[in-house]
mmCIF file of C-alpha atoms and ligand atoms in Angstrom:
data_model
loop_
_atom_site.group_PDB
_atom_site.id
_atom_site.type_symbol
_atom_site.label_atom_id
_atom_site.label_comp_id
_atom_site.label_asym_id
_atom_site.label_seq_id
_atom_site.Cartn_x
_atom_site.Cartn_y
_atom_site.Cartn_z
ATOM 1 C CA UNK A 1 71.523 -103.342 -139.640
ATOM 2 C CA UNK A 2 69.531 -104.528 -142.662
ATOM 3 C CA UNK A 3 67.554 -107.750 -142.304
ATOM 4 C CA UNK A 4 64.823 -109.545 -144.266
ATOM 5 C CA UNK A 5 61.718 -109.511 -142.086
ATOM 6 C CA UNK A 6 58.672 -111.781 -142.376
ATOM 7 C CA UNK A 7 55.539 -109.940 -141.266
ATOM 8 C CA UNK A 8 52.020 -111.061 -140.404
ATOM 9 C CA UNK A 9 49.944 -112.158 -143.364
ATOM 10 C CA UNK A 10 52.780 -111.742 -145.868
ATOM 11 C CA UNK A 11 54.521 -114.297 -148.092
ATOM 12 C CA UNK A 12 57.487 -112.231 -149.123
ATOM 13 C CA UNK A 13 60.235 -110.698 -147.022
ATOM 14 C CA UNK A 14 60.808 -106.991 -146.446
ATOM 15 C CA UNK A 15 64.330 -105.697 -146.093
ATOM 16 C CA UNK A 16 64.172 -103.358 -143.102
ATOM 17 C CA UNK A 17 66.361 -101.815 -140.423
ATOM 18 C CA UNK A 18 66.509 -104.069 -137.366
ATOM 19 C CA UNK A 19 68.312 -103.326 -134.098
ATOM 20 C CA UNK A 20 70.660 -105.881 -132.551
ATOM 21 C CA UNK A 21 70.809 -105.981 -128.752
ATOM 22 C CA UNK A 22 74.009 -105.864 -126.694
ATOM 23 C CA UNK A 23 75.991 -109.103 -126.622
ATOM 24 C CA UNK A 24 74.956 -111.311 -123.683
ATOM 25 C CA UNK A 25 77.447 -113.286 -121.544
ATOM 26 C CA UNK A 26 77.180 -116.494 -123.614
ATOM 27 C CA UNK A 27 76.607 -114.896 -127.003
ATOM 28 C CA UNK A 28 78.554 -114.087 -130.131
ATOM 29 C CA UNK A 29 78.030 -111.201 -132.502
ATOM 30 C CA UNK A 30 78.923 -112.315 -136.014
ATOM 31 C CA UNK A 31 79.267 -110.271 -139.179
ATOM 32 C CA UNK A 32 77.398 -112.314 -141.772
ATOM 33 C CA UNK A 33 79.398 -113.232 -144.882
ATOM 34 C CA UNK A 34 76.796 -115.345 -146.653
ATOM 35 C CA UNK A 35 73.490 -117.100 -146.057
ATOM 36 C CA UNK A 36 71.964 -119.945 -148.046
ATOM 37 C CA UNK A 37 68.296 -120.128 -149.000
ATOM 38 C CA UNK A 38 66.994 -123.414 -147.610
ATOM 39 C CA UNK A 39 63.706 -125.056 -148.521
ATOM 40 C CA UNK A 40 62.541 -124.934 -144.921
ATOM 41 C CA UNK A 41 62.771 -121.125 -145.065
ATOM 42 C CA UNK A 42 60.384 -121.275 -148.020
ATOM 43 C CA UNK A 43 58.000 -123.514 -146.063
ATOM 44 C CA UNK A 44 57.937 -121.005 -143.228
ATOM 45 C CA UNK A 45 57.446 -118.184 -145.703
ATOM 46 C CA UNK A 46 54.371 -119.997 -146.996
ATOM 47 C CA UNK A 47 53.028 -120.640 -143.523
ATOM 48 C CA UNK A 48 53.398 -124.447 -143.725
ATOM 49 C CA UNK A 49 54.850 -124.166 -140.244
ATOM 50 C CA UNK A 50 53.593 -121.611 -137.770
ATOM 51 C CA UNK A 51 56.189 -119.254 -136.305
ATOM 52 C CA UNK A 52 55.857 -116.044 -134.331
ATOM 53 C CA UNK A 53 56.042 -112.911 -136.465
ATOM 54 C CA UNK A 54 57.623 -110.580 -137.231
ATOM 55 C CA UNK A 55 60.724 -112.706 -137.592
ATOM 56 C CA UNK A 56 63.974 -112.767 -139.533
ATOM 57 C CA UNK A 57 64.250 -116.053 -141.474
ATOM 58 C CA UNK A 58 67.410 -117.877 -142.556
ATOM 59 C CA UNK A 59 69.431 -120.498 -140.696
ATOM 60 C CA UNK A 60 72.347 -121.468 -142.976
ATOM 61 C CA UNK A 61 75.201 -119.001 -142.671
ATOM 62 C CA UNK A 62 78.847 -118.252 -142.050
ATOM 63 C CA UNK A 63 80.697 -115.147 -141.005
ATOM 64 C CA UNK A 64 83.333 -113.487 -138.840
ATOM 65 C CA UNK A 65 83.034 -113.022 -135.080
ATOM 66 C CA UNK A 66 82.939 -109.330 -134.186
ATOM 67 C CA UNK A 67 82.403 -109.527 -130.437
ATOM 68 C CA UNK A 68 82.153 -112.254 -127.792
ATOM 69 C CA UNK A 69 80.222 -112.267 -124.503
ATOM 70 C CA UNK A 70 81.965 -112.023 -121.121
ATOM 71 C CA UNK A 71 81.633 -115.770 -120.404
ATOM 72 C CA UNK A 72 82.646 -117.040 -123.842
ATOM 73 C CA UNK A 73 85.932 -118.953 -123.870
ATOM 74 C CA UNK A 74 85.772 -120.889 -127.153
ATOM 75 C CA UNK A 75 85.810 -117.914 -129.542
ATOM 76 C CA UNK A 76 87.624 -114.619 -130.039
ATOM 77 C CA UNK A 77 86.889 -111.683 -132.321
ATOM 78 C CA UNK A 78 88.161 -112.422 -135.806
ATOM 79 C CA UNK A 79 87.287 -116.128 -135.739
ATOM 80 C CA UNK A 80 85.654 -117.482 -138.868
ATOM 81 C CA UNK A 81 82.545 -119.454 -137.971
ATOM 82 C CA UNK A 82 79.701 -121.469 -139.412
ATOM 83 C CA UNK A 83 76.399 -121.118 -137.552
ATOM 84 C CA UNK A 84 74.007 -123.968 -136.867
ATOM 85 C CA UNK A 85 70.479 -124.183 -135.496
ATOM 86 C CA UNK A 86 71.407 -127.239 -133.398
ATOM 87 C CA UNK A 87 72.432 -125.487 -130.194
ATOM 88 C CA UNK A 88 73.318 -127.920 -127.419
ATOM 89 C CA UNK A 89 73.217 -127.588 -123.629
ATOM 90 C CA UNK A 90 75.689 -130.394 -122.878
ATOM 91 C CA UNK A 91 73.637 -131.469 -119.858
ATOM 92 C CA UNK A 92 70.396 -133.085 -121.032
ATOM 93 C CA UNK A 93 69.986 -136.797 -121.666
ATOM 94 C CA UNK A 94 70.223 -136.360 -125.416
ATOM 95 C CA UNK A 95 73.422 -134.331 -125.237
ATOM 96 C CA UNK A 96 75.025 -136.721 -122.762
ATOM 97 C CA UNK A 97 74.102 -139.771 -124.836
ATOM 98 C CA UNK A 98 75.760 -138.336 -127.932
ATOM 99 C CA UNK A 99 72.688 -136.969 -129.704
ATOM 100 C CA UNK A 100 73.209 -133.271 -129.065
ATOM 101 C CA UNK A 101 71.600 -132.480 -132.422
ATOM 102 C CA UNK A 102 68.335 -133.404 -130.654
ATOM 103 C CA UNK A 103 69.091 -131.351 -127.520
ATOM 104 C CA UNK A 104 65.994 -130.725 -125.425
ATOM 105 C CA UNK A 105 67.495 -127.764 -123.560
ATOM 106 C CA UNK A 106 66.305 -124.191 -123.809
ATOM 107 C CA UNK A 107 69.653 -122.714 -122.731
ATOM 108 C CA UNK A 108 70.169 -120.940 -126.045
ATOM 109 C CA UNK A 109 67.049 -118.813 -125.653
ATOM 110 C CA UNK A 110 67.493 -115.630 -123.640
ATOM 111 C CA UNK A 111 66.110 -115.804 -120.074
ATOM 112 C CA UNK A 112 62.827 -113.991 -119.343
ATOM 113 C CA UNK A 113 63.432 -110.317 -118.752
ATOM 114 C CA UNK A 114 66.659 -110.200 -120.748
ATOM 115 C CA UNK A 115 64.960 -108.560 -123.733
ATOM 116 C CA UNK A 116 64.985 -109.805 -127.307
ATOM 117 C CA UNK A 117 68.160 -110.237 -129.362
ATOM 118 C CA UNK A 118 66.525 -108.512 -132.323
ATOM 119 C CA UNK A 119 64.073 -105.632 -132.154
ATOM 120 C CA UNK A 120 62.787 -102.539 -133.885
ATOM 121 C CA UNK A 121 62.758 -99.611 -131.448
ATOM 122 C CA UNK A 122 62.166 -102.051 -128.599
ATOM 123 C CA UNK A 123 59.504 -104.215 -130.292
ATOM 124 C CA UNK A 124 60.682 -107.802 -130.603
ATOM 125 C CA UNK A 125 61.615 -109.226 -133.975
ATOM 126 C CA UNK A 126 61.743 -112.978 -133.432
ATOM 127 C CA UNK A 127 64.882 -114.985 -134.055
ATOM 128 C CA UNK A 128 64.321 -117.976 -136.328
ATOM 129 C CA UNK A 129 65.832 -121.367 -135.438
ATOM 130 C CA UNK A 130 68.426 -119.789 -133.128
ATOM 131 C CA UNK A 131 70.133 -118.013 -136.034
ATOM 132 C CA UNK A 132 68.154 -115.601 -138.322
ATOM 133 C CA UNK A 133 70.684 -115.606 -141.141
ATOM 134 C CA UNK A 134 69.095 -113.120 -143.535
ATOM 135 C CA UNK A 135 70.678 -110.219 -141.715
ATOM 136 C CA UNK A 136 73.937 -108.312 -141.801
ATOM 137 C CA UNK A 137 74.713 -109.357 -138.218
ATOM 138 C CA UNK A 138 73.985 -112.511 -136.234
ATOM 139 C CA UNK A 139 73.611 -112.403 -132.471
ATOM 140 C CA UNK A 140 73.636 -116.061 -131.448
ATOM 141 C CA UNK A 141 74.232 -118.289 -128.444
ATOM 142 C CA UNK A 142 77.820 -119.520 -128.404
ATOM 143 C CA UNK A 143 76.650 -123.102 -128.998
ATOM 144 C CA UNK A 144 75.132 -122.038 -132.332
ATOM 145 C CA UNK A 145 78.564 -121.699 -133.953
ATOM 146 C CA UNK A 146 81.726 -123.611 -134.775
ATOM 147 C CA UNK A 147 85.116 -122.135 -135.632
ATOM 148 C CA UNK A 148 86.596 -123.134 -138.985
ATOM 149 C CA UNK A 149 89.924 -122.608 -140.702
ATOM 150 C CA UNK A 150 90.428 -119.261 -142.424
ATOM 151 C CA UNK A 151 91.449 -121.194 -145.554
ATOM 152 C CA UNK A 152 87.774 -121.944 -146.138
ATOM 153 C CA UNK A 153 85.908 -119.458 -148.368
ATOM 154 C CA UNK A 154 83.143 -118.076 -146.140
ATOM 155 C CA UNK A 155 80.471 -117.924 -148.842
ATOM 156 C CA UNK A 156 80.738 -121.642 -149.560
ATOM 157 C CA UNK A 157 81.128 -122.374 -145.838
ATOM 158 C CA UNK A 158 77.571 -121.092 -145.363
ATOM 159 C CA UNK A 159 76.257 -124.108 -147.285
ATOM 160 C CA UNK A 160 77.721 -126.398 -144.624
ATOM 161 C CA UNK A 161 75.526 -124.633 -142.035
ATOM 162 C CA UNK A 162 72.459 -126.724 -142.884
ATOM 163 C CA UNK A 163 71.948 -128.558 -146.192
ATOM 164 C CA UNK A 164 75.417 -130.033 -146.692
ATOM 165 C CA UNK A 165 75.723 -131.208 -143.097
ATOM 166 C CA UNK A 166 72.203 -132.652 -143.131
ATOM 167 C CA UNK A 167 72.971 -134.633 -146.296
ATOM 168 C CA UNK A 168 76.515 -135.790 -145.576
ATOM 169 C CA UNK A 169 75.728 -136.630 -141.966
ATOM 170 C CA UNK A 170 72.702 -138.726 -142.934
ATOM 171 C CA UNK A 171 75.005 -140.840 -145.124
ATOM 172 C CA UNK A 172 78.000 -141.054 -142.771
ATOM 173 C CA UNK A 173 76.417 -141.118 -139.320
ATOM 174 C CA UNK A 174 72.891 -142.469 -139.696
ATOM 175 C CA UNK A 175 72.770 -144.736 -142.768
ATOM 176 C CA UNK A 176 76.500 -145.489 -142.504
ATOM 177 C CA UNK A 177 76.824 -146.336 -146.190
ATOM 178 C CA UNK A 178 79.650 -148.832 -146.775
ATOM 179 C CA UNK A 179 81.956 -149.066 -149.810
ATOM 180 C CA UNK A 180 80.271 -150.974 -152.630
ATOM 181 C CA UNK A 181 76.697 -150.458 -151.431
ATOM 182 C CA UNK A 182 73.978 -149.109 -153.705
ATOM 183 C CA UNK A 183 72.209 -145.824 -152.985
ATOM 184 C CA UNK A 184 69.202 -143.935 -154.355
ATOM 185 C CA UNK A 185 68.456 -140.294 -153.582
ATOM 186 C CA UNK A 186 64.920 -138.945 -154.050
ATOM 187 C CA UNK A 187 65.060 -135.176 -154.489
ATOM 188 C CA UNK A 188 68.194 -133.344 -155.639
ATOM 189 C CA UNK A 189 68.038 -129.941 -153.982
ATOM 190 C CA UNK A 190 70.758 -128.823 -151.594
ATOM 191 C CA UNK A 191 70.264 -131.751 -149.232
ATOM 192 C CA UNK A 192 69.864 -134.375 -151.957
ATOM 193 C CA UNK A 193 73.014 -133.235 -153.779
ATOM 194 C CA UNK A 194 74.856 -133.472 -150.465
ATOM 195 C CA UNK A 195 73.564 -137.020 -149.990
ATOM 196 C CA UNK A 196 74.840 -137.867 -153.488
ATOM 197 C CA UNK A 197 78.247 -136.493 -152.529
ATOM 198 C CA UNK A 198 78.263 -138.334 -149.214
ATOM 199 C CA UNK A 199 77.473 -141.572 -151.026
ATOM 200 C CA UNK A 200 80.305 -140.943 -153.502
ATOM 201 C CA UNK A 201 82.779 -140.150 -150.706
ATOM 202 C CA UNK A 202 81.629 -143.251 -148.783
ATOM 203 C CA UNK A 203 82.391 -145.405 -151.835
ATOM 204 C CA UNK A 204 78.900 -146.373 -152.985
ATOM 205 C CA UNK A 205 79.024 -148.457 -156.159
ATOM 206 C CA UNK A 206 75.828 -147.067 -157.608
ATOM 207 C CA UNK A 207 74.195 -143.704 -156.864
ATOM 208 C CA UNK A 208 70.784 -143.232 -158.474
ATOM 209 C CA UNK A 209 69.531 -139.638 -158.365
ATOM 210 C CA UNK A 210 65.818 -138.921 -158.837
ATOM 211 C CA UNK A 211 64.164 -135.547 -159.397
ATOM 212 C CA UNK A 212 61.501 -133.838 -161.486
ATOM 213 C CA UNK A 213 63.937 -131.248 -162.857
ATOM 214 C CA UNK A 214 66.557 -132.076 -165.474
ATOM 215 C CA UNK A 215 68.798 -129.255 -164.225
ATOM 216 C CA UNK A 216 68.997 -130.861 -160.800
ATOM 217 C CA UNK A 217 69.735 -134.267 -162.294
ATOM 218 C CA UNK A 218 72.558 -132.725 -164.345
ATOM 219 C CA UNK A 219 73.975 -131.268 -161.142
ATOM 220 C CA UNK A 220 73.624 -134.664 -159.444
ATOM 221 C CA UNK A 221 75.627 -136.281 -162.241
ATOM 222 C CA UNK A 222 78.280 -133.591 -161.888
ATOM 223 C CA UNK A 223 78.726 -134.288 -158.161
ATOM 224 C CA UNK A 224 78.711 -138.080 -158.347
ATOM 225 C CA UNK A 225 75.421 -139.728 -159.381
ATOM 226 C CA UNK A 226 75.982 -142.771 -161.599
ATOM 227 C CA UNK A 227 72.372 -142.946 -162.843
ATOM 228 C CA UNK A 228 69.540 -140.430 -163.028
ATOM 229 C CA UNK A 229 65.771 -140.895 -163.208
ATOM 230 C CA UNK A 230 63.100 -138.321 -164.050
ATOM 231 C CA UNK A 231 60.415 -138.817 -161.424
ATOM 232 C CA UNK A 232 57.703 -137.609 -163.816
ATOM 233 C CA UNK A 233 58.613 -140.186 -166.452
ATOM 234 C CA UNK A 234 58.645 -143.397 -164.440
ATOM 235 C CA UNK A 235 57.412 -145.133 -161.334
ATOM 236 C CA UNK A 236 60.359 -144.233 -159.128
ATOM 237 C CA UNK A 237 60.473 -147.333 -156.934
ATOM 238 C CA UNK A 238 59.887 -149.702 -159.832
ATOM 239 C CA UNK A 239 62.595 -148.045 -161.933
ATOM 240 C CA UNK A 240 65.103 -148.213 -159.063
ATOM 241 C CA UNK A 241 64.360 -151.891 -158.446
ATOM 242 C CA UNK A 242 64.814 -152.590 -162.159
ATOM 243 C CA UNK A 243 68.121 -150.734 -162.352
ATOM 244 C CA UNK A 244 69.525 -152.583 -159.347
ATOM 245 C CA UNK A 245 68.092 -156.039 -159.833
ATOM 246 C CA UNK A 246 65.766 -155.907 -156.851
ATOM 247 C CA UNK A 247 66.397 -152.676 -154.989
ATOM 248 C CA UNK A 248 69.022 -150.508 -153.327
ATOM 249 C CA UNK A 249 70.800 -150.943 -149.995
ATOM 250 C CA UNK A 250 69.980 -147.343 -149.067
ATOM 251 C CA UNK A 251 67.331 -144.916 -150.214
ATOM 252 C CA UNK A 252 67.272 -141.321 -148.981
ATOM 253 C CA UNK A 253 64.109 -139.224 -149.023
ATOM 254 C CA UNK A 254 65.324 -135.670 -149.601
ATOM 255 C CA UNK A 255 62.275 -134.058 -151.172
ATOM 256 C CA UNK A 256 60.216 -133.577 -148.013
ATOM 257 C CA UNK A 257 57.089 -135.317 -149.282
ATOM 258 C CA UNK A 258 55.154 -138.363 -148.138
ATOM 259 C CA UNK A 259 54.945 -139.716 -151.703
ATOM 260 C CA UNK A 260 58.741 -139.875 -151.964
ATOM 261 C CA UNK A 261 58.965 -141.348 -148.451
ATOM 262 C CA UNK A 262 56.690 -144.172 -149.581
ATOM 263 C CA UNK A 263 58.752 -144.673 -152.742
ATOM 264 C CA UNK A 264 61.937 -144.759 -150.632
ATOM 265 C CA UNK A 265 60.716 -147.835 -148.755
ATOM 266 C CA UNK A 266 59.399 -149.499 -151.920
ATOM 267 C CA UNK A 267 62.755 -149.125 -153.674
ATOM 268 C CA UNK A 268 64.769 -151.041 -151.061
ATOM 269 C CA UNK A 269 66.501 -154.383 -151.492
ATOM 270 C CA UNK A 270 66.081 -157.027 -148.804
ATOM 271 C CA UNK A 271 67.916 -155.683 -145.753
ATOM 272 C CA UNK A 272 67.866 -152.138 -147.115
ATOM 273 C CA UNK A 273 67.377 -148.934 -145.163
ATOM 274 C CA UNK A 274 65.268 -145.896 -146.009
ATOM 275 C CA UNK A 275 66.468 -142.682 -144.391
ATOM 276 C CA UNK A 276 64.067 -139.733 -144.249
ATOM 277 C CA UNK A 277 66.020 -136.490 -144.465
ATOM 278 C CA UNK A 278 63.528 -134.081 -146.049
ATOM 279 C CA UNK A 279 61.385 -131.920 -143.797
ATOM 280 C CA UNK A 280 57.887 -133.410 -144.040
ATOM 281 C CA UNK A 281 55.241 -131.239 -142.330
ATOM 282 C CA UNK A 282 53.983 -132.543 -138.982
ATOM 283 C CA UNK A 283 50.893 -134.750 -139.098
ATOM 284 C CA UNK A 284 51.563 -136.195 -142.560
ATOM 285 C CA UNK A 285 51.677 -139.992 -142.812
ATOM 286 C CA UNK A 286 52.602 -142.506 -145.498
ATOM 287 C CA UNK A 287 51.729 -146.183 -145.944
ATOM 288 C CA UNK A 288 54.396 -148.853 -145.540
ATOM 289 C CA UNK A 289 53.911 -152.446 -146.697
ATOM 290 C CA UNK A 290 54.501 -154.260 -143.423
ATOM 291 C CA UNK A 291 55.635 -157.354 -145.323
ATOM 292 C CA UNK A 292 58.653 -155.457 -146.658
ATOM 293 C CA UNK A 293 59.888 -154.736 -143.133
ATOM 294 C CA UNK A 294 59.976 -158.448 -142.288
ATOM 295 C CA UNK A 295 62.906 -158.848 -144.688
ATOM 296 C CA UNK A 296 65.088 -156.672 -142.500
ATOM 297 C CA UNK A 297 64.173 -153.438 -144.252
ATOM 298 C CA UNK A 298 64.197 -150.379 -142.011
ATOM 299 C CA UNK A 299 62.864 -146.823 -142.018
ATOM 300 C CA UNK A 300 64.663 -144.146 -140.024
ATOM 301 C CA UNK A 301 65.121 -140.407 -139.859
ATOM 302 C CA UNK A 302 68.219 -138.231 -139.592
ATOM 303 C CA UNK A 303 68.185 -134.762 -138.033
ATOM 304 C CA UNK A 304 70.875 -132.197 -138.876
ATOM 305 C CA UNK A 305 73.471 -134.751 -139.887
ATOM 306 C CA UNK A 306 73.008 -136.946 -136.806
ATOM 307 C CA UNK A 307 76.182 -135.682 -135.147
ATOM 308 C CA UNK A 308 77.253 -132.710 -133.057
ATOM 309 C CA UNK A 309 77.955 -130.048 -135.683
ATOM 310 C CA UNK A 310 81.127 -128.888 -133.921
ATOM 311 C CA UNK A 311 82.590 -132.326 -134.619
ATOM 312 C CA UNK A 312 81.149 -132.705 -138.096
ATOM 313 C CA UNK A 313 81.444 -129.337 -139.834
ATOM 314 C CA UNK A 314 85.240 -128.888 -139.623
ATOM 315 C CA UNK A 315 85.600 -132.341 -141.200
ATOM 316 C CA UNK A 316 83.295 -131.320 -144.034
ATOM 317 C CA UNK A 317 85.406 -128.194 -144.503
ATOM 318 C CA UNK A 318 88.433 -130.495 -144.834
ATOM 319 C CA UNK A 319 86.581 -132.595 -147.411
ATOM 320 C CA UNK A 320 86.069 -129.416 -149.444
ATOM 321 C CA UNK A 321 89.653 -128.220 -149.046
ATOM 322 C CA UNK A 322 90.984 -131.639 -150.097
ATOM 323 C CA UNK A 323 88.830 -131.536 -153.234
ATOM 324 C CA UNK A 324 86.374 -134.283 -152.390
ATOM 325 C CA UNK A 325 83.343 -132.178 -151.459
ATOM 326 C CA UNK A 326 82.081 -130.015 -154.332
ATOM 327 C CA UNK A 327 80.338 -126.860 -153.152
ATOM 328 C CA UNK A 328 80.649 -124.336 -155.984
ATOM 329 C CA UNK A 329 78.792 -126.843 -158.177
ATOM 330 C CA UNK A 330 75.793 -126.578 -155.854
ATOM 331 C CA UNK A 331 75.435 -122.793 -156.108
ATOM 332 C CA UNK A 332 72.864 -121.479 -158.601
ATOM 333 C CA UNK A 333 73.348 -117.806 -157.872
ATOM 334 C CA UNK A 334 74.865 -115.260 -155.529
ATOM 335 C CA UNK A 335 72.448 -112.461 -154.755
ATOM 336 C CA UNK A 336 72.249 -109.401 -152.539
ATOM 337 C CA UNK A 337 69.844 -109.241 -149.591
ATOM 338 C CA UNK A 338 67.600 -106.902 -151.621
ATOM 339 C CA UNK A 339 67.008 -109.700 -154.156
ATOM 340 C CA UNK A 340 66.077 -112.348 -151.597
ATOM 341 C CA UNK A 341 62.468 -112.625 -152.779
ATOM 342 C CA UNK A 342 63.708 -113.377 -156.304
ATOM 343 C CA UNK A 343 65.790 -116.189 -154.820
ATOM 344 C CA UNK A 344 62.747 -117.741 -153.171
ATOM 345 C CA UNK A 345 60.715 -117.324 -156.365
ATOM 346 C CA UNK A 346 63.410 -119.261 -158.251
ATOM 347 C CA UNK A 347 63.409 -121.950 -155.566
ATOM 348 C CA UNK A 348 59.636 -122.232 -155.831
ATOM 349 C CA UNK A 349 59.848 -122.586 -159.596
ATOM 350 C CA UNK A 350 62.016 -125.622 -158.867
ATOM 351 C CA UNK A 351 64.988 -124.942 -161.087
ATOM 352 C CA UNK A 352 67.511 -123.594 -158.603
ATOM 353 C CA UNK A 353 70.059 -125.586 -156.618
ATOM 354 C CA UNK A 354 71.345 -123.413 -153.782
ATOM 355 C CA UNK A 355 71.069 -119.627 -153.864
ATOM 356 C CA UNK A 356 73.440 -117.681 -151.649
ATOM 357 C CA UNK A 357 72.840 -114.245 -150.222
ATOM 358 C CA UNK A 358 76.244 -112.580 -149.975
ATOM 359 C CA UNK A 359 76.820 -109.555 -147.754
HETATM 360 ZN ZN1 LIG B 1 67.899 -125.817 -143.697
HETATM 361 ZN ZN1 LIG B 2 71.120 -130.803 -124.353
#
């Protein structure tokens, strides 16, 4: 099959032939329909995070099950699925306490001696985040997928595989935004636009979207923002406090930077909550005025939508099918696998929303 491979010392992907191993007992072979380009792929491309190479990037995808392993009971060939990096063992403390999106298990990795899932003439090509979406086929552990209704268009379903679920889940399951509350969203890429939509669906009275790019703010308005702020033309926290007479009930950091994380706390009303959703590189810190926390302000994080994706994703599909979740509006372009480097270049330039590789 064709796959986009990241090699040592390189910052672009090469589309190459990669072999897929035989399906293991607890695995699914999926024919990829579409894969979204996520900002964390770009970070890995740039070496912000260290991963073994060569590897096939991509972790936001949907497709059709081609073959199931001998022990798989939850799927059959022909099922439409969304993949997710949050595999879960069902046995560890985190899984059993309802936080399977933080599962500590290593069950989804092949046992030693089993051979790699992806290889080139026997030499391992590493799987990225349990998925490796930028490939014509996905060989994944069965807990890296959820079945969805065949009414759902598979290209748009791919978006639910990471960004949409991360954003909606942060609103619904971590921040728990209530009707009438005020919300600000810092960063309006795929995750930020999903936070805006979550806030709209949850009934927020005011949704202030902040970004450097006008195109992203226009998209935010389209999907539910009531106010927009250009981050390069104002002091973000000050402007949010002014607009809301003292601050918002919820501020979401969706840009993945420590500067926006700091602004998220500074923009809160008394009793407000800042939720960090963007992927900030390990080791980075940001200052917090301790005095602000005394007035019941809180800072928290939210990983992969803060809910088991098998519970969450079918509900998000229903939100789309009932017209409340807007996905087409988040797509900048549909490209072929051969154009994947152009997609990342556009993402780097900052103007694109979500680019989809379609197979
Ligand atoms: Zn992602
Ligand atoms: Zn677990």
